[in-house]
Coordinates of C-alpha atoms and ligand atoms in Angstrom, one line a residue:
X146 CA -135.0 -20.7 -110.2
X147 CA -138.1 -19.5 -111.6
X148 CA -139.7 -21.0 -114.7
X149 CA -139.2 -19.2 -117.8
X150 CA -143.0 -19.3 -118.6
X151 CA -146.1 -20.7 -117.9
X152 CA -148.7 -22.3 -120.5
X153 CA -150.3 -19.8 -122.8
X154 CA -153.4 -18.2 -121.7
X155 CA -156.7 -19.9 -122.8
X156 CA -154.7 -23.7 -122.6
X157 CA -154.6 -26.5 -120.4
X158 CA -153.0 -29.3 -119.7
X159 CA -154.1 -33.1 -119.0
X160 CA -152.7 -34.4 -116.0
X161 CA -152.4 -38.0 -115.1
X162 CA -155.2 -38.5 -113.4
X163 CA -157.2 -36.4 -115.9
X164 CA -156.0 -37.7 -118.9
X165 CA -157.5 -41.9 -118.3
X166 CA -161.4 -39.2 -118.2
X167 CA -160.1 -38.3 -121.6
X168 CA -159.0 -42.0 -122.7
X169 CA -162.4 -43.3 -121.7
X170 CA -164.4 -40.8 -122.8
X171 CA -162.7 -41.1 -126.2
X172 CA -163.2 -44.8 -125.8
X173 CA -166.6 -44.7 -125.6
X174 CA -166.5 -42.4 -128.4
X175 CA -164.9 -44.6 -130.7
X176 CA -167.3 -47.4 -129.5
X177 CA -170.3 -45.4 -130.6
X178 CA -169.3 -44.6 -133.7
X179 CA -168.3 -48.2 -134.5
X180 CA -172.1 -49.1 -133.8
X181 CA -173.2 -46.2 -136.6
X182 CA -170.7 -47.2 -139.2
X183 CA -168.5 -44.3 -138.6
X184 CA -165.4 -44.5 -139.3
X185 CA -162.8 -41.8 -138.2
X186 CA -160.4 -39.0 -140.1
X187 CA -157.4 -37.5 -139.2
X188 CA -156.7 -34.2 -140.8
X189 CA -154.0 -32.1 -140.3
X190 CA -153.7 -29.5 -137.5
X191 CA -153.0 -26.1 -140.3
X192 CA -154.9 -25.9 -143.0
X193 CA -154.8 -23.1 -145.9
X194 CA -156.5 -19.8 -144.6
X195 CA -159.1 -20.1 -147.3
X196 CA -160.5 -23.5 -146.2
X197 CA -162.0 -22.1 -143.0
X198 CA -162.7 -18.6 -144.8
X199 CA -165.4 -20.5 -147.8
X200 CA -165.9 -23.4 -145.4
X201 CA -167.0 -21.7 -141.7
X202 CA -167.6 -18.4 -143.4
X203 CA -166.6 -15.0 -144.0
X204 CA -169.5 -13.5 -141.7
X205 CA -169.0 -15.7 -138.8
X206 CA -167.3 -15.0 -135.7
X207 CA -165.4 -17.8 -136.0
X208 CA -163.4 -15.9 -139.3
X209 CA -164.1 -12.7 -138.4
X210 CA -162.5 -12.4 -134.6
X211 CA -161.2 -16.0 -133.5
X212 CA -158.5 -17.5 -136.2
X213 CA -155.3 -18.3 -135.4
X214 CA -153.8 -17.2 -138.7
X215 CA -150.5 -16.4 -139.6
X216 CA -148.4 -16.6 -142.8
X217 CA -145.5 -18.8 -143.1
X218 CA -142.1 -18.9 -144.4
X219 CA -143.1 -19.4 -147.6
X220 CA -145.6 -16.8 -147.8
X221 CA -148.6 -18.2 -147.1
X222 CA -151.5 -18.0 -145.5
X223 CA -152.5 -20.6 -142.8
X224 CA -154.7 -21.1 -140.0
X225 CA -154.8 -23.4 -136.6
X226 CA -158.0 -24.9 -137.4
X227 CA -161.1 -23.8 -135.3
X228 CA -163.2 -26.7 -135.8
X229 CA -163.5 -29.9 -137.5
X230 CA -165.9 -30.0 -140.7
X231 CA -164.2 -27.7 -143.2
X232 CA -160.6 -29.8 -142.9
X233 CA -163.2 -32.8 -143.3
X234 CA -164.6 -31.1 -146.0
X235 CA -161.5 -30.4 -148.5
X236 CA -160.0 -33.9 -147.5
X237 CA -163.6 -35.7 -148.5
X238 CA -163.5 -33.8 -151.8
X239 CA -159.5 -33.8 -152.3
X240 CA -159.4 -37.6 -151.9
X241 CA -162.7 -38.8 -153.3
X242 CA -163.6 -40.3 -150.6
X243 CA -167.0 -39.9 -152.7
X244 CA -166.0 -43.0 -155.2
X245 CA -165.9 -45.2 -151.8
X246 CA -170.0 -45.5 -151.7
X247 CA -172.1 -42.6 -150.0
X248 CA -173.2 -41.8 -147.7
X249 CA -169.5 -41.4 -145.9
X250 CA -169.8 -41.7 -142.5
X251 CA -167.0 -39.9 -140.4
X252 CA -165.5 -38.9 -136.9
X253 CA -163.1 -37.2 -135.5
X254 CA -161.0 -36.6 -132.4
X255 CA -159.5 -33.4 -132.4
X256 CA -157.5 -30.5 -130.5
X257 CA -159.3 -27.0 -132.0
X258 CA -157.9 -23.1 -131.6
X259 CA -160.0 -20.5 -131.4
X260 CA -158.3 -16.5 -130.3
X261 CA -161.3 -16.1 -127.3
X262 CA -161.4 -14.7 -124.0
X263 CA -161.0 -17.6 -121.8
X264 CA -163.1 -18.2 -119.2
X265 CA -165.2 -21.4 -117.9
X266 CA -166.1 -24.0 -120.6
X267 CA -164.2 -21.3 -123.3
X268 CA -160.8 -22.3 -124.2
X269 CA -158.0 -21.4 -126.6
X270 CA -156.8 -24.5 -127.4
X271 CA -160.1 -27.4 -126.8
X272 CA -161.6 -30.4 -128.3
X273 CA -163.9 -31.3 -130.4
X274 CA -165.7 -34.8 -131.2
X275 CA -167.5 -34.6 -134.0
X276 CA -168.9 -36.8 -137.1
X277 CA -169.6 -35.7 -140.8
X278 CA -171.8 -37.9 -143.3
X279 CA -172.0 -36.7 -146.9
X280 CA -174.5 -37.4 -149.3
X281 CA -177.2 -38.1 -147.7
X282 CA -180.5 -36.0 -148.0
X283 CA -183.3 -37.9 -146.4
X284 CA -184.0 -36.8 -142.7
X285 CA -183.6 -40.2 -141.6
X286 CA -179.2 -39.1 -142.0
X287 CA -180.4 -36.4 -139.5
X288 CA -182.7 -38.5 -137.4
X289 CA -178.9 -40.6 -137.7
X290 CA -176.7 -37.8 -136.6
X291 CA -178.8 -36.6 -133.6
X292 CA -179.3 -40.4 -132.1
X293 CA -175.6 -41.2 -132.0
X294 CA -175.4 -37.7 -130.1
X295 CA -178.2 -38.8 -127.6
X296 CA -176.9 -42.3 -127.5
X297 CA -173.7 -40.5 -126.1
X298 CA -175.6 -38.8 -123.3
X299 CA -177.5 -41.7 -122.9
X300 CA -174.8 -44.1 -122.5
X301 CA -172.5 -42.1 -120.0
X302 CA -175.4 -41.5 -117.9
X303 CA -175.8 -37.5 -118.0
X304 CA -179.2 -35.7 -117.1
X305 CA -180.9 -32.8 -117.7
X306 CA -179.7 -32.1 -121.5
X307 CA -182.0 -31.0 -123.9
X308 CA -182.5 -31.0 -127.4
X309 CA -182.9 -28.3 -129.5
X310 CA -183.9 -28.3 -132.7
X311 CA -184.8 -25.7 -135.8
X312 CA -185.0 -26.0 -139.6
X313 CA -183.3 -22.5 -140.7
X314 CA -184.8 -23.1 -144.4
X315 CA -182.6 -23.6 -147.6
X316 CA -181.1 -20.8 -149.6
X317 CA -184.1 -19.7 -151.5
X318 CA -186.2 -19.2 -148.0
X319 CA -183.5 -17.5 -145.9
X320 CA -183.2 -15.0 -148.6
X321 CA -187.1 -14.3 -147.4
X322 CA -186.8 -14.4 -143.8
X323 CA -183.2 -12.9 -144.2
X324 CA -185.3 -9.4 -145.4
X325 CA -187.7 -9.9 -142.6
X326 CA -185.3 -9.7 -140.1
X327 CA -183.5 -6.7 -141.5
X328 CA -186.6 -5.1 -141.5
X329 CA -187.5 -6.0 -137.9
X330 CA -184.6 -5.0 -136.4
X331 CA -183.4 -1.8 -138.6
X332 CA -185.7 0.8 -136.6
X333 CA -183.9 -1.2 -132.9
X334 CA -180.1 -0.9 -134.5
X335 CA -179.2 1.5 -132.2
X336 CA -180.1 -0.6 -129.4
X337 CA -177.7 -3.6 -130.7
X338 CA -174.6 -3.9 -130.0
X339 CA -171.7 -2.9 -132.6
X340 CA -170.9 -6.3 -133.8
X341 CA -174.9 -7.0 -134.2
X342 CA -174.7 -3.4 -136.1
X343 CA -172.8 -4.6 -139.1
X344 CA -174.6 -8.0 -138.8
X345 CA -177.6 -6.5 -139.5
X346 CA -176.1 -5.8 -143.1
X347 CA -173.7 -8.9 -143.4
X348 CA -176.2 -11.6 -141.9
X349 CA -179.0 -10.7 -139.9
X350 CA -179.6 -14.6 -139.2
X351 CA -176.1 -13.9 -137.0
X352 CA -178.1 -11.3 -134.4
X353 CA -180.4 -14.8 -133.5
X354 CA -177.0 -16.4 -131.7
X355 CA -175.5 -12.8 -130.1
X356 CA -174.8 -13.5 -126.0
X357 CA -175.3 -9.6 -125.4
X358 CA -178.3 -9.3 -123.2
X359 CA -179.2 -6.3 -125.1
X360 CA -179.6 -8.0 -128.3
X361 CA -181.0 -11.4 -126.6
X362 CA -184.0 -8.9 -125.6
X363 CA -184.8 -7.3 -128.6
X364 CA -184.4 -11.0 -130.7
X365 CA -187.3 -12.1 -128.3
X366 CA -189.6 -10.5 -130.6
X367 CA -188.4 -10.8 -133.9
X368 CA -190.0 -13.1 -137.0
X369 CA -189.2 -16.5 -136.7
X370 CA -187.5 -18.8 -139.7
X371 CA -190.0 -21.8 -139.0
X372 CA -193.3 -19.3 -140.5
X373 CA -191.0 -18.9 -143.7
X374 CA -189.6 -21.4 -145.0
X375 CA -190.5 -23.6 -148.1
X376 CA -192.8 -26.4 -148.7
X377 CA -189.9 -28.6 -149.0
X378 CA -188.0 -27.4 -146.0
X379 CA -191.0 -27.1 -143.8
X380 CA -191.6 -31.5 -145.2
X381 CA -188.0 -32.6 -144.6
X382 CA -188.1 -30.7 -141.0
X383 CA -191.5 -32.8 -140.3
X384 CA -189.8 -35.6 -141.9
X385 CA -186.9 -35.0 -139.0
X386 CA -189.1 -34.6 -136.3
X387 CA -191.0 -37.6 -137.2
X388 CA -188.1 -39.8 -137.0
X389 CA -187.3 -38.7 -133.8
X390 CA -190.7 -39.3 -132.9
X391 CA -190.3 -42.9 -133.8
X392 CA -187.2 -43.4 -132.3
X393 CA -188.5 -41.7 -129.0
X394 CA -186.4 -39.0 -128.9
X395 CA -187.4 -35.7 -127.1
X396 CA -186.8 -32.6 -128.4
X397 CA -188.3 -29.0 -128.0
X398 CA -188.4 -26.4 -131.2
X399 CA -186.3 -24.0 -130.2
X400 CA -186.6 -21.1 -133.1
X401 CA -183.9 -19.3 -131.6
X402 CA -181.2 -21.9 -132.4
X403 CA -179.4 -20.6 -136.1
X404 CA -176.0 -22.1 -135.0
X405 CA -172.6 -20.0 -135.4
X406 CA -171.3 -21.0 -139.1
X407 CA -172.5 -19.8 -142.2
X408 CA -173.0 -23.3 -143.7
X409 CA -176.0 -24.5 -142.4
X410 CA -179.4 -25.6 -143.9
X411 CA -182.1 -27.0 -142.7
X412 CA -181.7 -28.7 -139.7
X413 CA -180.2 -27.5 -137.2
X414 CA -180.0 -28.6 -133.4
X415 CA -178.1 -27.9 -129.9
X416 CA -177.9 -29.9 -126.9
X417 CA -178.1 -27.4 -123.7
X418 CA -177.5 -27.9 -120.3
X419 CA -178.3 -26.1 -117.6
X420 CA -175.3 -27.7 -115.1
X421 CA -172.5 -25.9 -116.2
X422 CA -172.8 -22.1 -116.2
X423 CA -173.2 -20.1 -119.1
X424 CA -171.6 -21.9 -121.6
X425 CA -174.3 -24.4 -122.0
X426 CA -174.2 -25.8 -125.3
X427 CA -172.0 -29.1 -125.3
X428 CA -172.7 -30.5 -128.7
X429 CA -174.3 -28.5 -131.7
X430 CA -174.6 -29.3 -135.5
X431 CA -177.1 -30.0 -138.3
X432 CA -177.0 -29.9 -142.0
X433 CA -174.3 -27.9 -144.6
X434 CA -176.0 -28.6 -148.4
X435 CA -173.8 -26.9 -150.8
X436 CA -170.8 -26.8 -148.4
X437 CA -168.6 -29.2 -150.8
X438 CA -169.5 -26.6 -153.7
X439 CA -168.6 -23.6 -151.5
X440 CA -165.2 -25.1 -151.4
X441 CA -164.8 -26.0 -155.4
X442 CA -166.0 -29.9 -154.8
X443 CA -168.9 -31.8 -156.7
X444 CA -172.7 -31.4 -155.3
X445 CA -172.4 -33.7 -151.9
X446 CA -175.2 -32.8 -149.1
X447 CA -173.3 -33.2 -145.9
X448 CA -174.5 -33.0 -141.9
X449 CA -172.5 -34.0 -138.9
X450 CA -171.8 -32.6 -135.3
X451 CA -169.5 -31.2 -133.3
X452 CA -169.2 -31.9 -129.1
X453 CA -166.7 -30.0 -127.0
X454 CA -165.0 -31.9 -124.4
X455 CA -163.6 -29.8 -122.1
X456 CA -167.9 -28.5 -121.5
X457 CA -168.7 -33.0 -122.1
X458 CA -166.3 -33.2 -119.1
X459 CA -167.4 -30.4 -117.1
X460 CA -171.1 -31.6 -117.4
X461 CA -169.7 -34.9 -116.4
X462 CA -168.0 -34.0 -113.2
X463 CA -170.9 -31.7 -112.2
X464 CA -172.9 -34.5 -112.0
X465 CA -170.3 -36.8 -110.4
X466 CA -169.8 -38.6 -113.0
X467 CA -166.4 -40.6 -113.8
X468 CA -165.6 -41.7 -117.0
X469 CA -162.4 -43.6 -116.3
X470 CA -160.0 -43.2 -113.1
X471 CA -155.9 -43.7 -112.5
X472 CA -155.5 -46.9 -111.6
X473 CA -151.8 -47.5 -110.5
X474 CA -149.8 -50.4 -111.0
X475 CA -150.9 -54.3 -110.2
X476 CA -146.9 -54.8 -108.7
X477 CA -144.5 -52.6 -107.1
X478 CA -141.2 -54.8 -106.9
X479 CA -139.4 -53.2 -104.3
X480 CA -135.3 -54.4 -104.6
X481 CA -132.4 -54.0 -102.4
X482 CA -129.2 -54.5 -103.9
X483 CA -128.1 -54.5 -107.6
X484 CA -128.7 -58.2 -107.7
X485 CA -132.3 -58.1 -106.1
X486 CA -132.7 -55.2 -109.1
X487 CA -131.2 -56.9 -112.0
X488 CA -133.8 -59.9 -110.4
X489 CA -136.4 -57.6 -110.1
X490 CA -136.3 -56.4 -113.7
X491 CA -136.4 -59.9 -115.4
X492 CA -139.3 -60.4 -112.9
X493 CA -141.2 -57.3 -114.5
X494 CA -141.1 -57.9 -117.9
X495 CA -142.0 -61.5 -117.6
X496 CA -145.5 -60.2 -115.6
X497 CA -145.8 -57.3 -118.3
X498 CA -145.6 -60.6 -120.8
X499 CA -148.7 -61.6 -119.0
X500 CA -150.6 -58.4 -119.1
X501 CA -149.8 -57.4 -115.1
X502 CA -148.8 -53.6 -115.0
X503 CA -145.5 -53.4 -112.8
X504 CA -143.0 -50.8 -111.8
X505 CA -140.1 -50.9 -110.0
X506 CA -137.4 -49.3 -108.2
X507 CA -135.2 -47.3 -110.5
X508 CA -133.3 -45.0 -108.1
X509 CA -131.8 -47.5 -105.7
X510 CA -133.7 -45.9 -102.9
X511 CA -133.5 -47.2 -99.4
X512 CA -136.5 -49.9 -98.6
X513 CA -138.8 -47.2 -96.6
X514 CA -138.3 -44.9 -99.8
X515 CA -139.5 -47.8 -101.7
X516 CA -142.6 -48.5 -100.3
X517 CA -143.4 -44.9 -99.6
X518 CA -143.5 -44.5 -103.5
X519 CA -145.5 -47.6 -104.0
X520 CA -148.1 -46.3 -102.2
X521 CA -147.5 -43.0 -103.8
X522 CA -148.2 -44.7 -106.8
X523 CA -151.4 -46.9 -105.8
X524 CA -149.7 -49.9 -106.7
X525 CA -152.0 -52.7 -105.2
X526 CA -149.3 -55.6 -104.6
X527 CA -145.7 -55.3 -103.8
X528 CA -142.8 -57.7 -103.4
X529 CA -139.8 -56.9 -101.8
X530 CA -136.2 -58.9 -103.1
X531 CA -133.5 -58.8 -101.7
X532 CA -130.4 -61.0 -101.4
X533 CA -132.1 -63.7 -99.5
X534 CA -135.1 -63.7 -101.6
X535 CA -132.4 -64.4 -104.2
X536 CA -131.1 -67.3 -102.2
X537 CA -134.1 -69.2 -101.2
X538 CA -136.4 -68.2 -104.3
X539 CA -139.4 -67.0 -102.4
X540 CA -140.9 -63.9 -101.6
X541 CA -143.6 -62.6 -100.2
X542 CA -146.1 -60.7 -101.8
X543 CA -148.0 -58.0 -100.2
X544 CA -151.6 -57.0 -100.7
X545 CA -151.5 -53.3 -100.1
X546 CA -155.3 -52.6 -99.5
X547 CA -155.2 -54.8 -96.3
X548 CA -151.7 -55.2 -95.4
X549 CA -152.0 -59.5 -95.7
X550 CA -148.7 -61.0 -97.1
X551 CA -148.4 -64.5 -98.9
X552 CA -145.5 -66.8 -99.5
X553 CA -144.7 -67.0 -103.7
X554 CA -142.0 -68.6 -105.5
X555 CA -140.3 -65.7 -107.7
X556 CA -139.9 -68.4 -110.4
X557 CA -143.3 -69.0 -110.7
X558 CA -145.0 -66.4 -110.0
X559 CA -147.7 -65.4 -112.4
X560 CA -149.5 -62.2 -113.5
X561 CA -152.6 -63.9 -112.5
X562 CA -151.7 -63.5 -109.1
X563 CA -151.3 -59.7 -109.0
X564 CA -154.0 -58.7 -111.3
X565 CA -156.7 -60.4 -109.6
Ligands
ATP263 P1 -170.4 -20.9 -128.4 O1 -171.7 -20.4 -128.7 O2 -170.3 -21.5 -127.0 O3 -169.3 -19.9 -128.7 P2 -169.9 -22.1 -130.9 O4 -171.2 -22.0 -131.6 O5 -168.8 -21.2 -131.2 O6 -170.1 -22.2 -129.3 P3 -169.3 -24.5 -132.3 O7 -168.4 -23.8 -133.3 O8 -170.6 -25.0 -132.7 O9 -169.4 -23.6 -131.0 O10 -168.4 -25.7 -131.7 C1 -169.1 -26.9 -131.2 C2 -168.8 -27.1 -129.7 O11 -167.5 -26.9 -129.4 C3 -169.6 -26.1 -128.8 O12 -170.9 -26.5 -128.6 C4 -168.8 -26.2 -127.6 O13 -169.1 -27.3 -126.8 C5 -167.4 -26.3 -128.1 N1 -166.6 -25.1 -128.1 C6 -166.7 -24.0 -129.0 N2 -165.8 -23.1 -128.7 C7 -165.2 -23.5 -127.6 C8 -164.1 -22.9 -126.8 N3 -163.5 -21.8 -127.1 N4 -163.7 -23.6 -125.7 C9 -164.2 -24.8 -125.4 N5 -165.2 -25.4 -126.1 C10 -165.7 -24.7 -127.2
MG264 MG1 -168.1 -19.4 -130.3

């Protein structure tokens, strides 16, 4: 019989095996943002359509090409999230998380849908870590943000990322540069490519971040934000770098770097690789001033990041890293009879009271069987009862990794003994 379908395109599923890389990673995660005060939100899966329009914006490929959007059975419209912030966003604002002290410091764990072509390190379904902190304006909340990201790469033991970082100005200066570029590029338009076409009038910023080669070579010599922007900008984005400075992280201006979502300000930074092919970005973010007004909230500067894991992972394994591997059981009770398994039950959940990890025969499966599967299974000890282990109380239990057996009293035997 053949199966009736396979996984959509652009999805993937975690295997055992896979999945304790996941749990560790996450772990570790969740330990870092402990250490930073961060403390994480769960927000739902769908939001309202116009969340991710005012939020990511309406320019952005992200809106424009990628949403999962459809309209429900009562009419209306909602979208599979693409990324974390803007959920984070309306649920800040919608719950007031504002009266709870600022800044607000949070993270998230989170499966993310974007409609893209799928290919390596580009998923339809993937996921994102991220954190968010709101009301915080000083660049020592960036200098924040972008250690607990390099604490991350730090801790797990990658090489070779680098930092990126830019300042794309504040609304008053990007309305300068914004002309600039238009200018600059209007006499090349017919050299872009047709999404960089109607860019050019939407958001010319937009052109920066395009992956056609055509466009990458003409944005070589285009004006760059960093000679426009403000007095203030151009002091907060010294104030950034001398943070980092201090706290002797490396970093290379990258003027390039104008992120993909219409919210940003300011800073603005990407952590490349070079290990994993072309999708090289693992973790991007920097700062959204006037996001929470974009989507009807009080005046709340906010920054954060976002990391995907499928490309964390990748980077990982390239390297040989390991975050976390299957472990199998501490016990395999092997049983031979309905007595011996009734026996061998009782025996497993008074281990599992103890903290052991045991399994045991469930199919009645001859004793060859048995300890095929426990080695199957990567269990490290096993114990075999039967109806004279029954009688006499002991058993022997075998270390798998060497083949040695010892003599044990089933009565008595502790979880000690099998999880050393
Ligand atoms: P890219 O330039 O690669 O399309 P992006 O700018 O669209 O990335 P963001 O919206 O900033 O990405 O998302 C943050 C991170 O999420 C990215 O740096 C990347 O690691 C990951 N990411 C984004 N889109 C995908 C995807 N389709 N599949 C897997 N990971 C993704
Ligand atoms: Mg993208």
């Amino acid at each position: 019989m053949a199966l009736i379908t396979s996984s959509p395109k652009g999805t993937a599923d975690i295997l055992p095996g896979e999945s304790q890389k996941w749990a560790a990673l996450e772990a570790a995660l969740r330990n870092i943002c402990e250490r930073y005060g961060f403390e994480e939100i769960r927000t739902p899966v769908f939001e309202h359509t116009e969340v991710f329009a005012r939020g990511v914006g309406d320019t952005t490929d992200v809106v424009t090409k990628e949403m999962y959007t459809f309209t429900d059975k009562g009419g209306r419209s909602v979208t599979l999230r693409p990324e974390g912030t803007a959920g984070v966003v309306r649920s800040f604002l919608e719950n007031g998380l504002f009266n709870e002290g600022l800044p607000a410091s949070l993270f998230y764990l989170i499966g993310c849908y974007r409609y893209e072509r799928p290919q390596k390190g580009r998923l339809r379904e993937f996921h994102q870590f991220g954190v968010e902190m709101f009301g915080a304006t000083d660049p020592s909340a960036d200098a924040t943000v972008i250690s607990l990201a390099d604490r991350i790469f730090r801790e797990t033991g990658v090489k070779g990322i680098e930092l990126r970082l830019n300042s794309i100005g504040c609304k008053d200066c990007r309305g300068v540069y914004r002309d600039k570029l238009k200018a600059f590029f209007e006499d090349k338009k017919d050299k872009l490519c047709p999404t960089c076409r109607t860019r050019l009038e939407t958001n010319p910023m937009r052109i920066l971040d395009c992956k056609d080669p055509g466009c990458q070579a003409l944005c070589g010599d285009a004006p760059v934000i960093l000679d426009s922007i403000c007095d203030d900008c151009r002091e907060h984005f010294e104030g950034v770098r001398g943070h980092l400075d201090a706290l002797g992280i490396k970093y290379t201006v990258d003027p390039r770097i104008v992120r993909g979502l219409d919210y940003y300000c300011r800073t603005v930074f990407e952590f490349v690789s070079s290990d994993i092919g072309a999708q090289g970005t693992v973790c991007g973010g920097g700062r959204y001033d006037g996001m929470t007004e974009q989507l009807g909230g009080g005046d709340y500067p906010g920054l954060g990041l976002a990391m995907g894991l499928e490309r964390f992972l990748l980077l990982l394994e390239a390297q040989g890293i390991s975050p976390g591997e299957r472990k199998g059981p501490d016990l395999f009770i092997a049983s031979m009879g309905e007595a011996a398994r009734r026996e061998a039950l009782k025996l497993a959940e008074r281990l599992r009271d103890g903290g052991a990890s045991v399994t045991v025969d469930l199919m009645a499966k001859s004793l060859k069987a048995q300890m095929k599967y426990a080695g199957k299974t990567g269990a490290r000890y096993v114990i075999v009862l039967g109806d004279g282990e029954l009688e006499s109380g002991a058993a022997k239990l075998k270390k798998m990794a060497d083949g040695s057996e010892r003599d044990v009293t089933i009565e008595t035997l502790a979880a000690g003994e099998v999880t050393k």
